[in-house]
Coordinates of C-alpha atoms in Angstrom, one line a residue:
M342 CA 2.1 -15.4 -18.4
K343 CA -0.9 -14.8 -16.2
D344 CA -4.1 -13.8 -17.9
L345 CA -4.8 -10.4 -16.6
N346 CA -7.8 -10.0 -18.8
S347 CA -9.8 -12.6 -16.9
S348 CA -11.6 -11.7 -13.7
S349 CA -9.6 -12.3 -10.5
S350 CA -10.9 -14.7 -8.0
P351 CA -13.5 -13.1 -5.7
L352 CA -12.1 -12.1 -2.3
P353 CA -13.4 -14.3 0.5
P354 CA -15.6 -12.4 2.9
I355 CA -14.8 -12.0 6.6
A356 CA -17.5 -13.1 9.0
G357 CA -19.8 -10.2 9.7
V358 CA -18.7 -8.0 6.8
V359 CA -21.1 -7.2 4.0
Q360 CA -18.9 -6.7 1.0
T361 CA -19.6 -3.6 -1.2
A362 CA -18.6 -4.1 -4.8
P363 CA -16.3 -1.3 -6.0
T364 CA -16.3 0.4 -9.3
I365 CA -13.2 0.2 -11.5
E366 CA -12.0 3.6 -12.6
W367 CA -9.0 4.6 -14.7
H368 CA -6.8 7.5 -13.9
R369 CA -4.2 9.2 -16.1
T370 CA -0.6 9.6 -14.9
S371 CA 1.8 12.5 -15.8
D372 CA 3.3 10.3 -18.5
D373 CA -0.1 9.6 -20.0
L374 CA -0.5 6.1 -18.7
Q375 CA -3.9 4.8 -17.6
L376 CA -3.9 3.1 -14.2
A377 CA -6.8 1.1 -12.6
C378 CA -8.3 2.0 -9.3
R379 CA -11.0 0.3 -7.3
T380 CA -13.3 2.9 -5.8
W381 CA -15.9 2.8 -3.1
K382 CA -17.9 6.1 -3.2
G383 CA -19.2 7.2 0.2
K384 CA -21.3 10.0 1.5
V385 CA -20.6 13.7 1.1
G386 CA -18.8 15.2 4.0
F387 CA -17.2 12.0 5.2
P388 CA -13.4 11.3 5.1
V389 CA -11.7 10.1 1.9
I390 CA -9.1 7.4 2.1
V391 CA -6.4 6.6 -0.5
Y392 CA -5.0 3.1 0.0
L393 CA -1.5 2.1 -1.3
H394 CA -1.1 -1.7 -1.6
G395 CA 2.0 -3.8 -1.0
I396 CA 4.6 -5.4 -3.2
E397 CA 2.7 -8.5 -4.2
G398 CA -0.8 -7.2 -3.6
H399 CA -3.3 -5.2 -5.4
S400 CA -6.4 -3.2 -4.5
Q401 CA -8.8 -6.2 -4.2
W402 CA -7.0 -7.4 -1.1
F403 CA -8.4 -4.4 0.7
E404 CA -12.0 -5.1 -0.3
N405 CA -13.3 -6.3 3.1
T406 CA -11.7 -3.4 5.0
A407 CA -12.9 -0.9 2.4
S408 CA -16.4 -2.2 2.7
V409 CA -16.4 -1.6 6.4
L410 CA -15.2 2.0 5.9
N411 CA -17.6 2.6 3.1
H412 CA -20.6 1.4 5.2
L413 CA -19.7 4.1 7.7
G414 CA -19.9 6.7 4.9
M415 CA -16.3 7.0 3.9
T416 CA -15.0 7.0 0.3
V417 CA -12.1 4.7 -0.5
Y418 CA -9.8 4.9 -3.4
A419 CA -7.4 1.9 -4.0
P420 CA -5.2 2.4 -7.1
D421 CA -3.2 -0.4 -8.5
R422 CA 0.5 0.5 -8.7
R423 CA 1.8 0.6 -12.3
G424 CA 2.9 -2.8 -13.4
S425 CA 0.7 -4.6 -10.9
G426 CA -2.9 -5.6 -10.2
L427 CA -5.1 -4.7 -13.2
N428 CA -2.3 -2.8 -15.0
P429 CA -0.6 -5.3 -17.4
R430 CA 1.9 -2.9 -19.0
D431 CA 5.5 -3.5 -17.9
R432 CA 4.3 -5.9 -15.2
G433 CA 6.6 -6.2 -12.3
N434 CA 8.8 -3.3 -13.4
L435 CA 9.5 0.1 -12.0
S436 CA 12.0 2.3 -13.9
S437 CA 12.3 4.8 -11.1
Y438 CA 10.9 5.2 -7.6
K439 CA 10.2 8.9 -8.5
T440 CA 7.8 7.7 -11.2
Y441 CA 5.9 5.8 -8.5
L442 CA 5.8 8.9 -6.2
A443 CA 4.7 11.1 -9.2
D444 CA 1.8 8.7 -9.8
I445 CA 0.7 9.1 -6.2
E446 CA 1.0 12.9 -6.4
V447 CA -1.1 13.2 -9.5
F448 CA -3.7 10.8 -8.0
L449 CA -3.9 12.7 -4.7
R450 CA -4.3 16.0 -6.5
K451 CA -7.2 14.6 -8.5
V452 CA -8.9 13.1 -5.5
S453 CA -8.5 16.3 -3.6
F454 CA -10.1 18.3 -6.5
D455 CA -12.9 15.8 -6.8
H456 CA -13.7 16.1 -3.0
L457 CA -13.2 19.7 -2.2
G458 CA -13.6 20.5 1.5
H459 CA -13.0 16.8 2.5
S460 CA -10.1 15.5 4.6
L461 CA -7.8 12.9 3.1
I462 CA -6.2 10.0 4.9
V463 CA -3.3 8.2 3.2
L464 CA -3.1 4.5 4.1
G465 CA 0.0 2.6 3.2
N466 CA 0.1 -1.2 3.5
C467 CA 3.3 -3.2 3.7
W468 CA 5.5 -2.0 0.8
G469 CA 3.1 0.8 0.1
A470 CA 4.0 2.3 3.5
K471 CA 7.4 3.4 2.1
A472 CA 5.8 5.8 -0.4
A473 CA 3.0 6.8 2.0
S474 CA 5.5 7.8 4.7
L475 CA 7.5 9.9 2.2
I476 CA 4.5 11.7 0.8
C477 CA 3.3 12.6 4.3
Q478 CA 6.6 14.2 5.4
S479 CA 6.2 17.9 6.4
D480 CA 9.2 18.8 4.2
Y481 CA 8.3 16.5 1.3
K482 CA 9.5 17.8 -2.1
P483 CA 7.1 16.7 -4.9
T484 CA 8.8 15.2 -7.9
S485 CA 7.0 17.8 -10.1
G486 CA 8.5 20.7 -8.1
Q487 CA 4.9 21.9 -7.6
E488 CA 3.7 22.0 -3.9
L489 CA 1.0 19.4 -3.1
N490 CA -0.9 21.6 -0.7
L491 CA -3.3 18.8 0.0
P492 CA -5.8 18.4 3.0
I493 CA -4.1 15.3 4.3
A494 CA -5.4 14.9 7.8
G495 CA -3.5 11.7 8.8
L496 CA -1.3 8.8 7.9
V497 CA -2.1 5.2 8.5
L498 CA 0.4 2.4 8.1
C499 CA -0.6 -1.3 8.2
S500 CA 2.2 -3.8 8.9
P501 CA 4.5 -1.3 7.2
G502 CA 7.4 -3.0 5.3
I503 CA 9.9 -0.2 6.0
Y504 CA 12.1 -2.7 7.9
T505 CA 11.8 -6.3 6.9
K506 CA 13.2 -9.7 8.0
I507 CA 13.0 -11.2 4.5
D508 CA 15.8 -10.5 2.0
Y509 CA 17.9 -12.1 -0.7
G510 CA 21.3 -13.6 0.0
M511 CA 24.4 -11.5 -0.9
G512 CA 25.0 -13.5 -4.1
T513 CA 21.5 -12.8 -5.4
K514 CA 21.7 -9.1 -4.4
F515 CA 24.9 -8.8 -6.3
Q516 CA 23.4 -10.3 -9.4
I517 CA 20.3 -8.0 -9.2
A518 CA 22.6 -4.9 -8.7
Y519 CA 24.8 -6.0 -11.6
S520 CA 21.8 -6.6 -13.9
S521 CA 20.4 -3.2 -13.1
F522 CA 23.5 -1.6 -14.6
V523 CA 23.2 -3.5 -17.8
D524 CA 20.5 -2.4 -20.3
S525 CA 19.7 -5.9 -21.2
G526 CA 19.5 -7.0 -17.6
R527 CA 17.3 -4.2 -16.1
N528 CA 14.1 -6.1 -17.1
R529 CA 15.3 -9.5 -16.0
K530 CA 12.8 -10.8 -13.4
W531 CA 13.5 -12.3 -10.0
P532 CA 11.0 -14.1 -7.7
I533 CA 9.7 -11.9 -4.9
P534 CA 11.1 -13.7 -1.8
L535 CA 7.7 -14.1 0.0
E536 CA 5.6 -17.2 0.7
I537 CA 1.9 -17.2 1.0
E538 CA 2.2 -18.5 4.6
M539 CA 4.1 -15.3 5.4
L540 CA 1.2 -13.2 4.3
T541 CA -1.5 -15.0 6.2
N542 CA -2.1 -18.1 8.3
N543 CA -5.8 -18.2 7.4
P544 CA -6.4 -21.3 5.2
T545 CA -9.3 -19.6 3.3
F546 CA -7.2 -16.6 2.3
Q547 CA -4.2 -18.8 1.5
G548 CA -6.4 -20.6 -1.0
Y549 CA -7.4 -17.3 -2.4
L550 CA -3.8 -16.2 -2.8
K551 CA -2.9 -19.4 -4.6
R552 CA -5.7 -18.7 -7.1
D553 CA -5.2 -15.0 -7.4
N554 CA -4.0 -14.3 -11.0
L555 CA -3.3 -10.6 -10.2
R556 CA -0.9 -11.3 -7.4
L557 CA 2.6 -10.2 -8.3
T558 CA 5.2 -13.0 -7.7
E559 CA 8.2 -11.6 -9.6
A560 CA 9.7 -8.3 -10.4
T561 CA 12.6 -6.8 -12.4
A562 CA 16.1 -6.0 -11.3
S563 CA 15.2 -2.3 -11.8
F564 CA 12.2 -2.7 -9.5
F565 CA 14.3 -4.1 -6.7
V566 CA 16.9 -1.4 -7.0
E567 CA 14.4 1.4 -7.0
S568 CA 12.6 -0.3 -4.0
F569 CA 15.9 -0.3 -2.1
K570 CA 16.3 3.4 -2.7
L571 CA 12.7 4.1 -1.7
G572 CA 13.2 2.0 1.5
K573 CA 16.3 3.9 2.5
L574 CA 14.4 7.2 2.2
A575 CA 11.4 5.8 4.1
E576 CA 13.7 4.7 7.0
K577 CA 14.6 8.4 7.6
A578 CA 11.0 9.7 7.0
S579 CA 9.6 9.4 10.5
A580 CA 11.7 12.3 11.8
S581 CA 9.8 14.6 9.3
I582 CA 6.3 13.2 10.0
E583 CA 4.2 15.7 12.0
M584 CA 0.6 14.9 11.0
P585 CA -1.5 12.4 13.0
L586 CA -0.1 8.9 12.7
L587 CA -1.6 5.5 13.3
V588 CA 0.5 2.3 12.9
L589 CA -1.4 -1.0 12.9
Q590 CA 1.0 -3.9 13.2
A591 CA 0.5 -7.7 13.3
G592 CA 2.1 -9.2 16.4
S593 CA 3.2 -12.5 14.7
D594 CA 4.5 -10.8 11.5
M595 CA 7.0 -13.0 9.6
I596 CA 7.8 -10.1 7.2
V597 CA 8.1 -6.9 9.2
D598 CA 10.9 -6.3 11.7
V599 CA 8.7 -5.0 14.5
D600 CA 11.5 -4.0 16.8
K601 CA 13.0 -1.7 14.2
L602 CA 9.5 -0.4 13.3
Q603 CA 9.0 0.6 16.9
G604 CA 12.2 2.6 16.8
W605 CA 11.0 4.3 13.6
Y606 CA 7.7 5.1 15.2
A607 CA 9.3 6.6 18.3
K608 CA 11.1 9.2 16.1
A609 CA 7.9 10.5 14.5
K610 CA 7.2 14.1 15.5
S611 CA 3.4 13.7 15.4
T612 CA 1.7 15.0 18.5
T613 CA -1.1 12.6 17.8
K614 CA 0.2 9.1 17.2
D615 CA -0.8 5.6 18.1
L616 CA 0.8 2.2 17.6
R617 CA -1.5 -0.8 17.9
I618 CA -0.1 -4.4 17.9
F619 CA -2.5 -7.2 17.4
P620 CA -1.2 -10.3 19.2
D621 CA -0.9 -13.5 17.2
A622 CA -2.0 -11.8 14.0
S623 CA -0.2 -12.6 10.8
H624 CA 1.1 -10.0 8.4
T625 CA -2.0 -9.1 6.4
L626 CA -4.5 -7.8 8.9
D627 CA -7.1 -7.6 6.2
F628 CA -7.1 -11.4 6.0
D629 CA -7.0 -12.2 9.7
S630 CA -10.3 -13.6 10.8
T631 CA -9.4 -13.5 14.5
W632 CA -8.3 -9.8 14.7
F633 CA -10.1 -8.3 11.7
K634 CA -13.1 -6.9 13.6
E635 CA -10.8 -5.2 16.2
Y636 CA -8.5 -4.0 13.5
A637 CA -11.3 -2.5 11.4
H638 CA -12.8 -0.9 14.5
V639 CA -9.6 0.8 15.5
L640 CA -8.9 2.0 12.0
S641 CA -12.4 3.4 11.4
E642 CA -12.7 5.1 14.8
W643 CA -9.2 6.7 14.4
I644 CA -10.0 8.1 11.0
L645 CA -13.4 9.5 12.1
A646 CA -11.6 11.1 15.1
Q647 CA -9.1 12.9 12.9
C648 CA -11.7 13.8 10.2
P649 CA -15.0 15.0 11.7
V650 CA -17.8 14.8 9.2
V651 CA -18.2 18.2 7.4
T652 CA -21.6 19.7 6.4

């Protein structure tokens, strides 16, 4: 078992980026669990970003991008999903996708309360884009039954894993589905079908990922079943998204089905929306040394355009 108590490997810097060290905060969920969150506190009046990481990732992967946003004055919150990152309890497990959504709802309410008068941006990366797109629907029904009523000013999706090229074979899918119906099998773990080379073609970051003891490489049968449910809901979500939308997509993505993603994007009802594709970039734009500068510029300029600084 990986040692989650030891410090993870430092994230390699991107050329030209001055990394800002985050603080680690702990936030309580509705079922009284403490979840870790990397936080970059910015200036009063500037936008507040909540970042939701992908299936294998955790909040440290966003450190270079968060540093760029933070240097511009923005506050960035990057919570680690339960069972991943700095959260060792039930590692790789998710009992219900509604529990994951509830965690986000509680977190967004707290951030909104702590930053009264500030605009929020929800940013979903890869697998995290599924929940981000659901939360930002105009007709979203919170799991608690209590309306969110949050000042969410925009939704950003980075290489969103709503449609993917990577999947298990039918035999493995059947075994996972069967295991999820058996109490003794719900917690049986299966390797996540991703390779480091699919995440990035940058040798420096490939080395980092190989050393990263917080990277999630396997998950339970329950997790995969709940992920499937979450994904099916996310596929339908764009028709109910009306807020400003920005999709940042790697052009040489080995994970995301870009053609299907473009169809999803076309159905979004947002009057302000933009799809940017970065040619030759691999899946994780935060690790792409060729396109990072352009990616970070587009991201920061778009956020500031949607969220003028308040005084």
